[in-house]
mmCIF file of C-alpha atoms in Angstrom:
data_model
loop_
_atom_site.group_PDB
_atom_site.id
_atom_site.type_symbol
_atom_site.label_atom_id
_atom_site.label_comp_id
_atom_site.label_asym_id
_atom_site.label_seq_id
_atom_site.Cartn_x
_atom_site.Cartn_y
_atom_site.Cartn_z
ATOM 1 C CA MET A 1 108.821 80.184 109.520
ATOM 2 C CA THR A 2 110.407 83.434 108.263
ATOM 3 C CA GLU A 3 108.963 87.008 109.262
ATOM 4 C CA THR A 4 108.948 89.436 106.236
ATOM 5 C CA ASN A 5 107.894 92.807 106.632
ATOM 6 C CA THR A 6 104.873 94.362 104.091
ATOM 7 C CA PRO A 7 104.984 97.817 103.469
ATOM 8 C CA VAL A 8 101.120 99.243 104.468
ATOM 9 C CA TYR A 9 100.058 102.182 101.696
ATOM 10 C CA VAL A 10 98.435 105.353 102.896
ATOM 11 C CA ARG A 11 97.056 107.410 100.281
ATOM 12 C CA ALA A 12 99.109 110.453 100.533
ATOM 13 C CA CYS A 13 98.018 112.900 97.807
ATOM 14 C CA ALA A 14 97.204 113.169 93.616
ATOM 15 C CA LEU A 15 99.395 112.305 91.223
ATOM 16 C CA SER A 16 97.881 116.090 89.700
ATOM 17 C CA GLU A 17 98.696 118.194 92.880
ATOM 18 C CA LEU A 18 102.550 117.673 92.685
ATOM 19 C CA PRO A 19 104.499 120.433 90.483
ATOM 20 C CA ALA A 20 106.259 119.189 87.568
ATOM 21 C CA GLU A 21 109.298 119.679 89.525
ATOM 22 C CA GLY A 22 108.747 120.406 93.127
ATOM 23 C CA VAL A 23 107.725 119.589 96.301
ATOM 24 C CA ILE A 24 104.702 119.319 98.037
ATOM 25 C CA GLY A 25 104.143 118.923 101.959
ATOM 26 C CA VAL A 26 100.725 116.646 103.243
ATOM 27 C CA GLU A 27 100.450 115.004 106.221
ATOM 28 C CA VAL A 28 100.278 111.358 106.471
ATOM 29 C CA ALA A 29 98.305 109.284 109.454
ATOM 30 C CA GLY A 30 99.201 112.381 111.676
ATOM 31 C CA GLU A 31 102.636 112.375 110.154
ATOM 32 C CA PRO A 32 104.512 115.478 107.978
ATOM 33 C CA VAL A 33 105.581 114.320 105.054
ATOM 34 C CA ALA A 34 107.254 116.055 101.446
ATOM 35 C CA VAL A 35 105.627 114.507 98.347
ATOM 36 C CA ALA A 36 108.010 115.710 95.322
ATOM 37 C CA ARG A 37 108.475 115.124 91.697
ATOM 38 C CA ALA A 38 112.245 114.833 90.531
ATOM 39 C CA GLU A 39 113.121 114.549 87.079
ATOM 40 C CA GLY A 40 110.014 112.387 86.575
ATOM 41 C CA GLU A 41 110.261 110.337 89.754
ATOM 42 C CA ILE A 42 108.043 110.612 92.865
ATOM 43 C CA TYR A 43 109.450 110.456 95.979
ATOM 44 C CA ALA A 44 108.641 110.585 99.896
ATOM 45 C CA MET A 45 110.346 111.562 103.099
ATOM 46 C CA ARG A 46 109.644 113.167 106.495
ATOM 47 C CA ASP A 47 108.934 116.742 106.296
ATOM 48 C CA VAL A 48 111.380 118.145 108.905
ATOM 49 C CA CYS A 49 114.588 119.848 108.650
ATOM 50 C CA SER A 50 117.207 117.589 110.393
ATOM 51 C CA HIS A 51 118.709 120.179 111.385
ATOM 52 C CA ALA A 52 116.502 123.008 112.165
ATOM 53 C CA GLU A 53 113.064 121.526 112.106
ATOM 54 C CA VAL A 54 111.404 123.781 109.651
ATOM 55 C CA PRO A 55 109.829 121.549 106.449
ATOM 56 C CA LEU A 56 111.538 120.455 103.545
ATOM 57 C CA SER A 57 108.844 121.153 101.633
ATOM 58 C CA GLU A 58 108.910 124.736 101.303
ATOM 59 C CA GLY A 59 112.560 124.327 99.416
ATOM 60 C CA GLU A 60 113.535 123.860 96.455
ATOM 61 C CA ILE A 61 114.009 121.180 94.446
ATOM 62 C CA TYR A 62 117.129 120.652 92.219
ATOM 63 C CA ASP A 63 118.585 116.562 90.713
ATOM 64 C CA HIS A 64 117.003 114.367 93.300
ATOM 65 C CA THR A 65 118.031 116.715 95.695
ATOM 66 C CA VAL A 66 115.956 119.413 98.527
ATOM 67 C CA GLU A 67 117.099 122.308 99.829
ATOM 68 C CA CYS A 68 116.415 123.482 103.203
ATOM 69 C CA TRP A 69 114.908 127.088 102.926
ATOM 70 C CA LEU A 70 116.149 128.005 105.830
ATOM 71 C CA HIS A 71 120.454 127.205 106.238
ATOM 72 C CA GLY A 72 119.965 125.655 102.885
ATOM 73 C CA SER A 73 120.852 121.871 104.346
ATOM 74 C CA CYS A 74 120.674 119.065 101.530
ATOM 75 C CA PHE A 75 119.132 115.861 101.758
ATOM 76 C CA ASP A 76 119.464 113.497 98.702
ATOM 77 C CA LEU A 77 115.486 112.168 98.076
ATOM 78 C CA ARG A 78 116.527 108.558 97.275
ATOM 79 C CA THR A 79 118.169 108.394 100.698
ATOM 80 C CA GLY A 80 117.159 111.213 102.586
ATOM 81 C CA GLN A 81 121.158 111.861 103.314
ATOM 82 C CA PRO A 82 122.418 115.293 103.938
ATOM 83 C CA THR A 83 124.653 116.166 101.186
ATOM 84 C CA GLY A 84 125.248 119.873 102.121
ATOM 85 C CA LEU A 85 125.674 121.159 105.282
ATOM 86 C CA PRO A 86 124.705 121.925 107.846
ATOM 87 C CA ALA A 87 122.879 119.439 108.244
ATOM 88 C CA THR A 88 124.112 115.935 109.427
ATOM 89 C CA GLU A 89 121.520 113.808 110.589
ATOM 90 C CA PRO A 90 119.612 112.233 107.176
ATOM 91 C CA VAL A 91 115.668 112.221 107.191
ATOM 92 C CA PRO A 92 113.395 109.291 106.999
ATOM 93 C CA VAL A 93 112.413 108.549 103.347
ATOM 94 C CA TYR A 94 109.315 106.316 102.792
ATOM 95 C CA PRO A 95 108.231 104.215 99.912
ATOM 96 C CA VAL A 96 106.347 105.355 97.222
ATOM 97 C CA LYS A 97 103.502 103.885 95.091
ATOM 98 C CA ILE A 98 101.034 105.318 92.320
ATOM 99 C CA GLU A 99 97.911 104.234 91.772
ATOM 100 C CA GLY A 100 96.243 106.214 88.636
ATOM 101 C CA ASP A 101 96.495 109.798 89.531
ATOM 102 C CA ASP A 102 96.534 108.534 93.405
ATOM 103 C CA VAL A 103 100.160 108.596 95.624
ATOM 104 C CA TYR A 104 100.307 106.526 98.380
ATOM 105 C CA VAL A 105 103.532 106.391 101.153
ATOM 106 C CA ALA A 106 103.898 103.612 103.754
ATOM 107 C CA LEU A 107 105.533 104.921 107.077
ATOM 108 C CA THR A 108 105.696 101.177 108.313
ATOM 109 C CA MET A 109 105.282 98.445 107.646
ATOM 110 C CA ASN A 110 103.173 94.390 108.379
ATOM 111 C CA LYS A 111 105.502 91.891 109.776
ATOM 112 C CA GLU A 112 103.862 88.959 108.252
ATOM 113 C CA SER A 113 105.250 85.205 109.422
#
């Protein structure tokens, strides 16, 4: 039998809480999560800069990028990869689903066999 991983989604926030282009910080299952809207799409990533350990949700959104407010490190919202120094390490990104006005984020996976 083959094992598959299925996301375990937890409600993060209301879609109506997100700015038209921007990011908010929330806590999901005890983890800091930045939920962002960019160009009509919703993204979620760990809300901690890999360079300076400050909240990315306090940064600015442009294109599909969040810019850390402290030193200007930039991260791709789709992949978590740094796109601008001084950060060199990615931040985790999380699957997102929308149900009605609710944004759900999956931090963990269930193993099914």
